[in-house]
Coordinates of C-alpha atoms (C1' of nucleotides) in Angstrom, one line a residue:
Chain A
M1 CA -18.0 -22.2 -24.3
R2 CA -14.7 -21.8 -22.5
G3 CA -13.3 -19.1 -25.1
N4 CA -9.9 -19.7 -26.6
L5 CA -6.6 -21.2 -25.6
F6 CA -3.4 -19.1 -24.8
A7 CA 0.4 -19.7 -24.2
V8 CA 1.3 -18.5 -20.5
G9 CA 4.3 -17.5 -19.6
V10 CA 6.3 -15.4 -16.8
D11 CA 8.1 -12.4 -17.0
L12 CA 10.5 -11.3 -14.4
V13 CA 11.2 -7.9 -13.1
V14 CA 14.6 -8.5 -11.1
L15 CA 15.5 -5.4 -9.2
T16 CA 18.8 -4.7 -7.5
V17 CA 20.7 -1.7 -6.0
R18 CA 24.5 -1.2 -7.4
G19 CA 26.0 1.6 -6.1
D20 CA 23.3 4.6 -6.4
D21 CA 21.5 2.9 -8.8
L22 CA 18.0 1.0 -8.8
C23 CA 18.8 -1.7 -11.8
V24 CA 16.9 -4.5 -13.4
L25 CA 17.9 -7.6 -15.1
L26 CA 17.4 -7.4 -18.7
V27 CA 18.2 -10.2 -21.5
R28 CA 18.9 -9.4 -25.1
R29 CA 16.7 -11.5 -27.4
T30 CA 17.8 -14.0 -29.9
E31 CA 14.8 -15.1 -31.3
K32 CA 11.6 -13.4 -33.1
P33 CA 10.2 -11.6 -32.4
F34 CA 11.8 -8.4 -31.2
E35 CA 15.3 -10.3 -32.3
N36 CA 18.2 -8.2 -30.6
S37 CA 15.8 -6.2 -28.3
W38 CA 16.3 -6.0 -24.7
G39 CA 13.6 -7.6 -22.5
L40 CA 12.6 -8.9 -19.5
P41 CA 14.2 -12.6 -18.7
G42 CA 10.9 -14.9 -18.5
G43 CA 9.8 -18.2 -20.2
F44 CA 6.4 -20.3 -20.5
V45 CA 4.6 -22.1 -17.7
A46 CA 5.3 -25.8 -17.6
P47 CA 2.7 -28.7 -17.1
D48 CA 2.0 -29.0 -13.5
E49 CA 3.9 -25.9 -12.8
D50 CA 2.0 -23.5 -10.7
L51 CA 3.0 -19.5 -11.3
P52 CA 5.3 -19.0 -8.1
D53 CA 7.0 -22.6 -9.1
T54 CA 7.7 -21.2 -12.8
A55 CA 8.9 -17.7 -11.7
A56 CA 11.0 -19.0 -9.0
R57 CA 12.6 -21.8 -11.9
E58 CA 13.7 -18.7 -14.0
L59 CA 15.2 -16.7 -11.6
A60 CA 17.4 -19.5 -10.5
A61 CA 18.2 -20.0 -14.2
Q62 CA 18.8 -16.7 -15.1
T63 CA 20.8 -15.2 -11.2
G64 CA 22.7 -18.7 -10.7
A65 CA 21.2 -21.7 -9.0
G66 CA 19.6 -21.3 -5.3
T67 CA 18.7 -17.6 -5.6
A68 CA 15.0 -18.5 -5.0
G69 CA 15.7 -20.6 -1.6
R70 CA 18.1 -17.9 -0.1
V71 CA 17.0 -16.1 3.1
S72 CA 17.6 -12.6 1.6
G73 CA 15.4 -11.7 -1.5
H74 CA 11.9 -11.5 -2.4
L75 CA 9.5 -12.7 -5.2
E76 CA 6.2 -11.9 -5.5
Q77 CA 3.4 -11.5 -8.2
I78 CA 2.9 -7.8 -9.9
A79 CA -0.3 -8.8 -12.3
G80 CA -1.5 -10.5 -15.2
Y81 CA -0.8 -9.0 -18.9
A82 CA -3.1 -10.5 -21.6
A83 CA -3.6 -7.7 -24.5
P84 CA -5.0 -9.0 -27.5
D85 CA -1.9 -8.1 -29.7
R86 CA 1.1 -7.9 -26.9
D87 CA 2.8 -11.0 -28.7
P88 CA 2.4 -11.0 -32.4
R89 CA 2.8 -15.0 -32.7
G90 CA -0.7 -15.6 -30.9
R91 CA -2.2 -14.9 -27.6
V92 CA 0.0 -14.9 -24.7
L93 CA -0.6 -14.3 -21.3
S94 CA 2.1 -13.2 -19.0
V95 CA 2.1 -13.2 -15.2
A96 CA 4.6 -10.5 -14.2
F97 CA 6.5 -11.0 -10.9
L98 CA 8.6 -8.7 -9.2
A99 CA 12.3 -9.9 -7.4
L100 CA 14.2 -8.0 -5.6
L101 CA 18.1 -9.6 -4.9
P102 CA 20.8 -8.2 -2.9
D103 CA 23.6 -7.1 -5.1
M104 CA 25.5 -9.8 -7.0
P105 CA 29.6 -9.3 -8.2
D106 CA 29.6 -9.3 -11.6
P107 CA 30.2 -12.6 -13.4
D108 CA 33.8 -13.1 -14.4
Q109 CA 33.2 -13.3 -18.1
P110 CA 30.8 -10.4 -18.7
D111 CA 27.6 -11.8 -20.5
V112 CA 26.7 -9.7 -23.1
V113 CA 23.1 -11.2 -23.4
S114 CA 22.4 -10.6 -19.8
G115 CA 22.9 -8.0 -17.5
W116 CA 22.2 -5.2 -15.4
H117 CA 21.1 -1.6 -16.3
P118 CA 19.9 1.1 -14.4
V119 CA 16.4 1.6 -14.8
A120 CA 16.3 5.1 -15.4
D121 CA 17.9 4.3 -18.5
V122 CA 16.2 2.0 -19.9
A123 CA 13.9 2.4 -23.3
D124 CA 12.6 0.4 -25.8
L125 CA 11.9 -3.0 -24.5
A126 CA 10.0 -6.2 -26.3
F127 CA 6.4 -6.5 -26.3
D128 CA 5.0 -4.5 -23.0
H129 CA 8.0 -5.2 -21.4
A130 CA 8.3 -1.5 -20.5
Q131 CA 4.9 -1.3 -18.6
I132 CA 5.3 -4.4 -16.9
L133 CA 9.0 -2.8 -15.9
A134 CA 7.0 0.8 -14.8
D135 CA 4.7 -1.1 -12.7
G136 CA 7.2 -3.6 -11.0
V137 CA 9.0 -0.5 -10.3
E138 CA 6.3 1.3 -8.6
R139 CA 5.3 -1.9 -7.0
A140 CA 8.9 -1.9 -5.4
R141 CA 8.2 1.8 -4.8
E142 CA 5.2 1.2 -2.9
T143 CA 6.4 -1.6 -0.9
L144 CA 9.4 0.2 0.7
E145 CA 7.0 2.7 2.3
Y146 CA 4.8 0.1 4.2
T147 CA 7.1 -3.0 4.6
T148 CA 10.5 -3.8 6.0
L149 CA 11.4 -5.4 2.3
A150 CA 14.0 -3.1 1.4
A151 CA 16.4 -5.4 3.4
A152 CA 15.4 -8.1 0.4
F153 CA 18.0 -5.7 -1.1
C154 CA 20.5 -6.1 1.0
P155 CA 22.8 -8.9 1.9
P156 CA 22.4 -11.1 5.0
E157 CA 24.4 -8.4 7.0
F158 CA 24.0 -5.1 6.3
T159 CA 24.6 -1.6 8.0
V160 CA 21.8 1.1 8.1
T161 CA 23.8 3.1 5.8
D162 CA 23.5 0.2 3.4
L163 CA 20.1 0.3 4.1
R164 CA 19.3 4.0 3.6
R165 CA 21.0 3.5 0.0
V166 CA 18.7 0.9 -1.0
Y167 CA 15.6 3.4 0.0
E168 CA 17.5 6.5 -1.6
A169 CA 18.3 4.5 -5.0
V170 CA 14.6 3.4 -5.1
W171 CA 12.8 6.4 -4.5
R172 CA 15.7 8.7 -6.1
T173 CA 15.7 11.1 -3.0
E174 CA 18.0 11.8 -0.3
I175 CA 17.1 10.8 3.5
D176 CA 19.0 12.3 6.3
P177 CA 21.2 9.7 7.6
R178 CA 20.4 10.7 11.9
N179 CA 17.0 10.1 11.3
F180 CA 16.7 7.3 9.3
S181 CA 18.8 5.5 11.5
R182 CA 16.7 6.3 14.6
K183 CA 13.7 5.4 12.9
V184 CA 14.9 1.9 11.4
T185 CA 16.7 1.1 14.8
S186 CA 13.6 1.7 16.7
T187 CA 11.3 -0.1 14.8
P188 CA 10.5 -3.3 16.6
G189 CA 11.5 -6.4 14.8
F190 CA 13.1 -4.6 11.7
L191 CA 17.1 -4.9 12.2
V192 CA 18.5 -7.5 14.7
P193 CA 22.0 -6.0 16.0
T194 CA 24.9 -8.4 15.2
N195 CA 27.2 -6.3 17.6
R196 CA 29.7 -6.8 15.1
H197 CA 31.2 -3.7 13.2
V198 CA 32.6 -3.0 9.6
T199 CA 35.9 -1.5 9.7
G200 CA 37.9 -0.3 7.0
G201 CA 36.4 2.9 5.5
P202 CA 36.8 6.1 7.0
G203 CA 34.9 7.3 10.2
R204 CA 33.4 5.7 12.7
P205 CA 32.7 1.6 11.9
A206 CA 28.8 1.0 11.2
Q207 CA 27.2 -2.2 13.2
L208 CA 26.2 -5.1 11.5
F209 CA 22.6 -6.0 11.3
R210 CA 20.8 -8.8 10.0
R211 CA 16.5 -8.6 8.8
G212 CA 14.7 -9.2 12.0
P213 CA 11.0 -10.7 11.8
A214 CA 8.5 -7.6 11.3
T215 CA 7.3 -7.3 8.1
R216 CA 5.0 -4.0 8.0
L217 CA 6.4 -0.9 9.3
H218 CA 4.1 1.5 11.7
P219 CA 4.0 4.0 10.9
A220 CA 5.0 4.0 7.6
M221 CA 8.2 5.6 6.1
L222 CA 7.1 8.0 3.4
R223 CA 8.6 9.1 0.3
E224 CA 7.2 12.7 0.4
P225 CA 6.6 14.5 3.2
A226 CA 3.6 15.4 4.2
V227 CA 1.6 17.9 2.8
R228 CA 2.4 21.2 3.8
V229 CA -0.7 23.7 4.1
G230 CA 0.3 27.3 4.3
Chain B
M1 CA 8.5 -24.6 -26.7
R2 CA 5.9 -22.7 -25.7
G3 CA 4.6 -25.0 -22.5
N4 CA 0.7 -25.9 -22.5
L5 CA -2.1 -24.3 -23.3
F6 CA -4.4 -22.5 -21.0
A7 CA -8.1 -21.7 -20.8
V8 CA -8.1 -18.0 -19.3
G9 CA -11.2 -16.6 -17.2
V10 CA -11.4 -13.8 -15.1
D11 CA -13.3 -13.9 -11.8
L12 CA -14.5 -11.0 -9.9
V13 CA -14.6 -9.8 -6.4
V14 CA -17.5 -7.4 -6.5
L15 CA -17.8 -5.8 -3.0
T16 CA -20.3 -3.6 -1.6
V17 CA -21.3 -2.2 2.0
R18 CA -25.1 -2.8 3.1
G19 CA -25.6 -1.5 6.3
D20 CA -23.0 -2.4 8.5
D21 CA -21.9 -5.5 6.5
L22 CA -18.8 -5.7 3.4
C23 CA -21.1 -7.8 1.3
V24 CA -19.5 -9.9 -1.8
L25 CA -21.8 -11.0 -5.1
L26 CA -21.9 -14.6 -5.4
V27 CA -23.2 -17.0 -7.8
R28 CA -24.6 -20.3 -7.4
R29 CA -22.9 -22.6 -9.9
T30 CA -25.4 -24.2 -12.5
E31 CA -22.9 -26.5 -14.0
K32 CA -20.2 -29.2 -13.0
P33 CA -17.8 -28.8 -11.1
F34 CA -18.8 -27.5 -8.3
E35 CA -22.6 -27.8 -9.3
N36 CA -24.9 -26.2 -6.6
S37 CA -21.8 -24.3 -5.0
W38 CA -21.5 -20.7 -4.2
G39 CA -18.4 -19.2 -6.3
L40 CA -17.4 -15.7 -7.9
P41 CA -19.0 -14.3 -10.7
G42 CA -16.5 -14.5 -13.6
G43 CA -16.3 -15.9 -17.3
F44 CA -13.5 -16.7 -19.9
V45 CA -11.8 -14.1 -21.9
A46 CA -13.1 -13.6 -25.4
P47 CA -11.0 -13.5 -28.7
D48 CA -9.7 -9.7 -29.2
E49 CA -10.7 -9.1 -25.4
D50 CA -8.1 -7.5 -22.8
L51 CA -8.7 -8.4 -19.2
P52 CA -10.5 -5.2 -18.1
D53 CA -12.6 -5.6 -21.0
T54 CA -13.8 -9.0 -19.7
A55 CA -13.7 -7.8 -16.2
A56 CA -16.1 -4.7 -17.1
R57 CA -18.4 -7.2 -19.5
E58 CA -18.7 -9.4 -16.8
L59 CA -19.4 -7.0 -14.2
A60 CA -22.0 -5.3 -16.1
A61 CA -23.9 -8.6 -17.0
Q62 CA -23.8 -9.3 -13.3
T63 CA -24.8 -6.0 -11.8
G64 CA -27.2 -4.5 -14.7
A65 CA -25.9 -2.8 -17.6
G66 CA -23.6 0.5 -17.5
T67 CA -21.7 -0.4 -14.2
A68 CA -18.5 0.0 -15.6
G69 CA -19.0 3.4 -17.2
R70 CA -20.1 4.8 -14.0
V71 CA -18.5 7.9 -12.4
S72 CA -18.5 6.0 -8.9
G73 CA -17.3 2.3 -8.5
H74 CA -13.9 0.8 -9.3
L75 CA -12.1 -1.8 -10.9
E76 CA -9.1 -3.2 -10.4
Q77 CA -6.7 -6.2 -10.9
I78 CA -5.8 -8.6 -7.9
A79 CA -3.5 -11.4 -9.5
G80 CA -3.6 -14.5 -11.7
Y81 CA -4.4 -17.8 -10.3
A82 CA -3.1 -21.0 -12.2
A83 CA -2.5 -23.8 -9.6
P84 CA -2.2 -27.0 -11.8
D85 CA -5.2 -28.5 -9.8
R86 CA -7.6 -25.5 -9.3
D87 CA -10.0 -26.7 -12.2
P88 CA -10.9 -30.4 -12.8
R89 CA -11.3 -29.6 -16.1
G90 CA -8.0 -29.1 -17.1
R91 CA -5.4 -26.1 -17.0
V92 CA -7.6 -22.6 -16.4
L93 CA -5.8 -19.8 -15.2
S94 CA -8.2 -17.2 -13.8
V95 CA -7.2 -13.4 -13.5
A96 CA -9.1 -11.9 -10.5
F97 CA -10.5 -8.4 -10.5
L98 CA -11.7 -6.5 -7.5
A99 CA -15.0 -4.3 -8.0
L100 CA -16.2 -1.6 -5.6
L101 CA -19.7 -0.6 -5.9
P102 CA -22.2 1.4 -4.3
D103 CA -25.0 -0.2 -2.4
M104 CA -27.4 -1.1 -4.7
P105 CA -31.2 -2.1 -4.0
D106 CA -32.5 -5.5 -4.2
P107 CA -34.1 -6.3 -7.3
D108 CA -37.6 -6.4 -7.5
Q109 CA -37.6 -10.5 -7.4
P110 CA -34.8 -11.7 -5.1
D111 CA -32.4 -14.0 -7.5
V112 CA -32.0 -17.3 -6.0
V113 CA -28.9 -18.0 -8.3
S114 CA -27.2 -14.9 -7.1
G115 CA -27.1 -12.4 -4.4
W116 CA -24.6 -10.5 -1.8
H117 CA -23.1 -12.3 1.3
P118 CA -21.4 -10.7 4.1
V119 CA -17.9 -11.9 3.8
A120 CA -17.8 -12.8 6.9
D121 CA -20.7 -15.4 6.7
V122 CA -19.1 -17.0 3.7
A123 CA -17.3 -20.3 3.5
D124 CA -17.1 -23.0 1.2
L125 CA -16.6 -21.5 -2.1
A126 CA -16.1 -23.0 -5.6
F127 CA -12.3 -23.8 -7.0
D128 CA -9.7 -21.4 -5.0
H129 CA -12.4 -18.7 -5.1
A130 CA -12.1 -18.7 -1.5
Q131 CA -8.3 -17.8 -1.6
I132 CA -9.4 -15.0 -4.4
L133 CA -11.9 -13.5 -2.1
A134 CA -9.5 -13.4 0.6
D135 CA -6.6 -11.5 -1.3
G136 CA -9.5 -9.2 -2.8
V137 CA -10.9 -8.2 0.7
E138 CA -7.4 -7.6 2.1
R139 CA -6.8 -5.3 -1.1
A140 CA -9.7 -3.7 -0.6
R141 CA -8.8 -2.9 3.1
E142 CA -5.1 -2.0 2.2
T143 CA -6.5 0.4 -0.3
L144 CA -8.6 2.3 1.8
E145 CA -5.7 3.1 4.1
Y146 CA -3.7 5.2 1.5
T147 CA -6.2 6.0 -1.2
T148 CA -9.6 7.8 -1.2
L149 CA -11.4 4.6 -2.4
A150 CA -13.8 4.3 -0.3
A151 CA -15.7 6.8 -1.7
A152 CA -16.2 4.1 -4.6
F153 CA -18.6 2.2 -2.5
C154 CA -21.0 5.2 -1.9
P155 CA -23.1 7.1 -4.4
P156 CA -22.8 9.6 -6.1
E157 CA -23.7 12.1 -3.5
F158 CA -23.0 10.8 0.4
T159 CA -22.6 12.4 3.8
V160 CA -19.2 12.0 6.0
T161 CA -21.3 9.4 7.6
D162 CA -22.1 6.9 4.6
L163 CA -18.4 7.3 4.1
R164 CA -17.2 6.1 7.9
R165 CA -19.5 3.5 7.6
V166 CA -17.5 2.2 4.6
Y167 CA -14.6 2.3 6.7
E168 CA -16.5 0.4 9.5
A169 CA -17.5 -2.1 7.6
V170 CA -14.7 -2.9 5.8
W171 CA -12.4 -2.7 8.5
R172 CA -14.7 -3.9 11.2
T173 CA -13.6 -1.3 13.4
E174 CA -15.2 1.8 15.4
I175 CA -14.1 5.2 14.1
D176 CA -14.9 8.6 16.3
P177 CA -16.9 10.1 14.1
R178 CA -16.1 13.5 14.7
N179 CA -12.1 13.3 14.1
F180 CA -13.2 11.4 11.0
S181 CA -15.0 13.9 9.8
R182 CA -12.6 16.5 10.4
K183 CA -9.6 14.4 8.4
V184 CA -11.7 13.8 5.5
T185 CA -13.2 17.2 4.9
S186 CA -9.8 18.6 5.3
T187 CA -8.0 16.6 2.8
P188 CA -8.0 18.5 0.0
G189 CA -9.8 17.1 -3.1
F190 CA -11.3 14.4 -1.1
L191 CA -14.6 15.6 -1.1
V192 CA -16.3 18.4 -2.8
P193 CA -19.4 20.2 -0.6
T194 CA -22.8 20.2 -2.5
N195 CA -24.5 22.9 0.3
R196 CA -26.8 20.5 0.1
H197 CA -28.4 18.9 2.9
V198 CA -30.0 15.4 3.8
T199 CA -32.8 15.9 6.0
G200 CA -35.8 13.5 7.1
G201 CA -34.1 11.8 10.1
P202 CA -33.3 12.6 13.4
G203 CA -30.5 14.9 14.5
R204 CA -28.8 17.9 12.5
P205 CA -28.9 17.7 8.7
A206 CA -25.7 16.4 7.2
Q207 CA -24.1 18.0 4.3
L208 CA -24.2 16.0 1.1
F209 CA -20.7 15.7 -0.7
R210 CA -19.3 14.4 -4.5
R211 CA -16.3 12.7 -4.7
G212 CA -13.5 14.7 -5.3
P213 CA -10.3 14.6 -7.8
A214 CA -7.8 13.2 -5.0
T215 CA -6.9 9.9 -5.1
R216 CA -4.1 9.2 -2.7
L217 CA -4.5 9.9 1.1
H218 CA -1.7 11.8 2.9
P219 CA -1.4 10.9 5.7
A220 CA -2.8 7.7 5.4
M221 CA -5.8 6.6 7.8
L222 CA -4.7 3.9 9.5
R223 CA -6.5 0.8 10.6
E224 CA -4.3 0.4 13.4
P225 CA -3.2 3.0 16.0
A226 CA 0.5 3.1 15.6
V227 CA 2.4 0.8 17.7
R228 CA 2.5 1.5 21.3
V229 CA 5.7 0.4 22.7
G230 CA 5.6 0.3 26.5
Chain C
dT1 C1' 45.2 16.8 14.0
dC2 C1' 41.8 16.8 10.6
dA3 C1' 38.1 14.8 7.8
dA4 C1' 34.7 11.6 7.6
dA5 C1' 31.1 8.6 8.8
dA6 C1' 28.2 6.9 13.0
dG7 C1' 25.1 8.0 16.3
dT8 C1' 22.7 10.9 20.4
dG9 C1' 20.0 15.1 22.2
dT10 C1' 16.5 18.7 21.5
dT11 C1' 13.2 21.8 19.1
dG12 C1' 9.4 22.8 17.0
dA13 C1' 5.6 21.7 13.6
dC14 C1' 2.6 18.8 12.6
dC15 C1' -1.0 14.9 13.4
dG16 C1' -4.0 11.9 16.2
dT17 C1' -6.4 10.7 20.1
dA18 C1' -10.0 11.9 23.4
dC19 C1' -13.5 14.2 24.9
dA20 C1' -16.3 18.6 26.2
dC21 C1' -19.1 21.3 24.0
dC22 C1' -22.3 23.7 20.8
dC23 C1' -25.5 23.3 16.5
dA24 C1' -29.9 21.9 13.9
dT25 C1' -33.4 18.9 13.5
dG26 C1' -37.2 15.4 14.5
dT27 C1' -40.7 14.2 17.9
Chain D
dA1 C1' -38.6 20.0 26.1
dC2 C1' -35.7 16.0 24.8
dA3 C1' -33.3 12.9 22.2
dT4 C1' -30.6 12.5 17.9
dG5 C1' -26.9 12.9 15.0
dG6 C1' -23.5 16.8 12.6
dG7 C1' -19.8 19.4 13.3
dT8 C1' -16.0 22.7 16.4
dG9 C1' -12.7 23.6 20.1
dT10 C1' -8.9 22.2 22.4
dA11 C1' -5.3 19.9 25.1
dC12 C1' -2.0 16.3 25.5
dG13 C1' 1.2 12.9 23.1
dG14 C1' 3.9 10.9 19.7
dT15 C1' 6.0 11.1 15.3
dC16 C1' 9.0 13.7 11.9
dA17 C1' 12.3 17.3 9.7
dA18 C1' 15.9 20.0 10.8
dC19 C1' 20.3 20.7 13.0
dA20 C1' 24.0 21.1 16.7
dC21 C1' 26.4 17.9 18.9
dT22 C1' 29.6 13.8 20.5
dT23 C1' 31.9 9.5 19.3
dT24 C1' 35.1 6.7 16.7
dT25 C1' 37.8 5.5 13.2
dG26 C1' 41.5 5.9 8.9
dA27 C1' 44.7 9.7 7.1

DNA sequence: TCAAAAGTGTTGACCGTACACCCATGT
DNA sequence: ACATGGGTGTACGGTCAACACTTTTGA
């Protein structure tokens, strides 16, 4: 006895950092149920397709071709969601994926059915997408503590300040620029210096870096300072 | 268009610590495919059942009634697995769950179709269960670093040494007993002293503790010492 | 010359490790 | 008495937060 059958979809929590805000890609639904509500982008798993393939395909379709194969960016599974009443059409299991992308310039013609929304402003998503979004954001916050994945939010070349703004936007905190610079540049394999500098703005030109091979951050970058007793 | 339909199952990575070994609960399959192979316990999701319900039901069925409702123990989702060829019977998506349990005495009559196996000795599981097991063990190892969940492996009352043996078995390392004791007893909310002591063995009697309300461990308990440069 | 941003030096608090040492019990 | 394991004291080194200070640019 095999239980009943499910439709299986993939939903994407696509995050990027724009200015000071952590933003999520939402689409406006054009069909029932939840017609005209905002929801996470996603789609059903095709025959002979594995879950990461579906996620990469949907991500490319929603954000422009080739994204999944780029050097920067990141795609990982969050969890499966299968509450019996999560979709009024029947039993639908959705596997959520988290994608982290560098900020991209707005398309020439602003798209009314798809766009970036600061996660702090999001409310009332379709299905259980609010929960999935919350889980994805929390996953991203945790991941930044222990890995070098913040660089996935940055373009191929970036400054230490770009990287710091990622942490500040995702964690909604402020970080001391001097100590942050020392920490990330002294972690072996996190940042590879290019010896080129950005110029144009006020102040001393900042050096440009690329992502290094390191993936784990030891010791961790902690969101909250260690508990002070006394 | 909704893609094709899947059977959806739940597979369990049930871990416990016996002596010096991290052990996993395996069942010997009695049906095709992979008849007579060892595999993870699991089952299909019933109508109107959510994934955690299925996991809890299967866990109770495999380990004895009431386990899911106990104070100790832990159950969390690992990930969904849906490679097109993972089950020769057709498309089956499996959501894996990680369960951490205190060691239980062996049943009176040893069960030939179900039993605890040191994870270091496990090889050749059915389906993609070897991968699922590896993911679950890695999740458990990470979780112990940043949370107080090691106590989920312990009975309701336990000594600091019991807790240390959990870390040592899961991480396959040795930890200094004196510093470990200081660390865990000084973390607020990790351990609640009962003022009772275990007696009988050699040496000074150890104090018995219960789990405290804390869930996060700050600062983390690190598996490997911080990277030494130079 | 000034403002702004990048980056370095330094200090004190805290944490982890290592290990000497004492405590409490069974044999 | 001695072995065994539980637990405390302490010193050293590393990391972090804070912040004074220097460097390098644009206006």
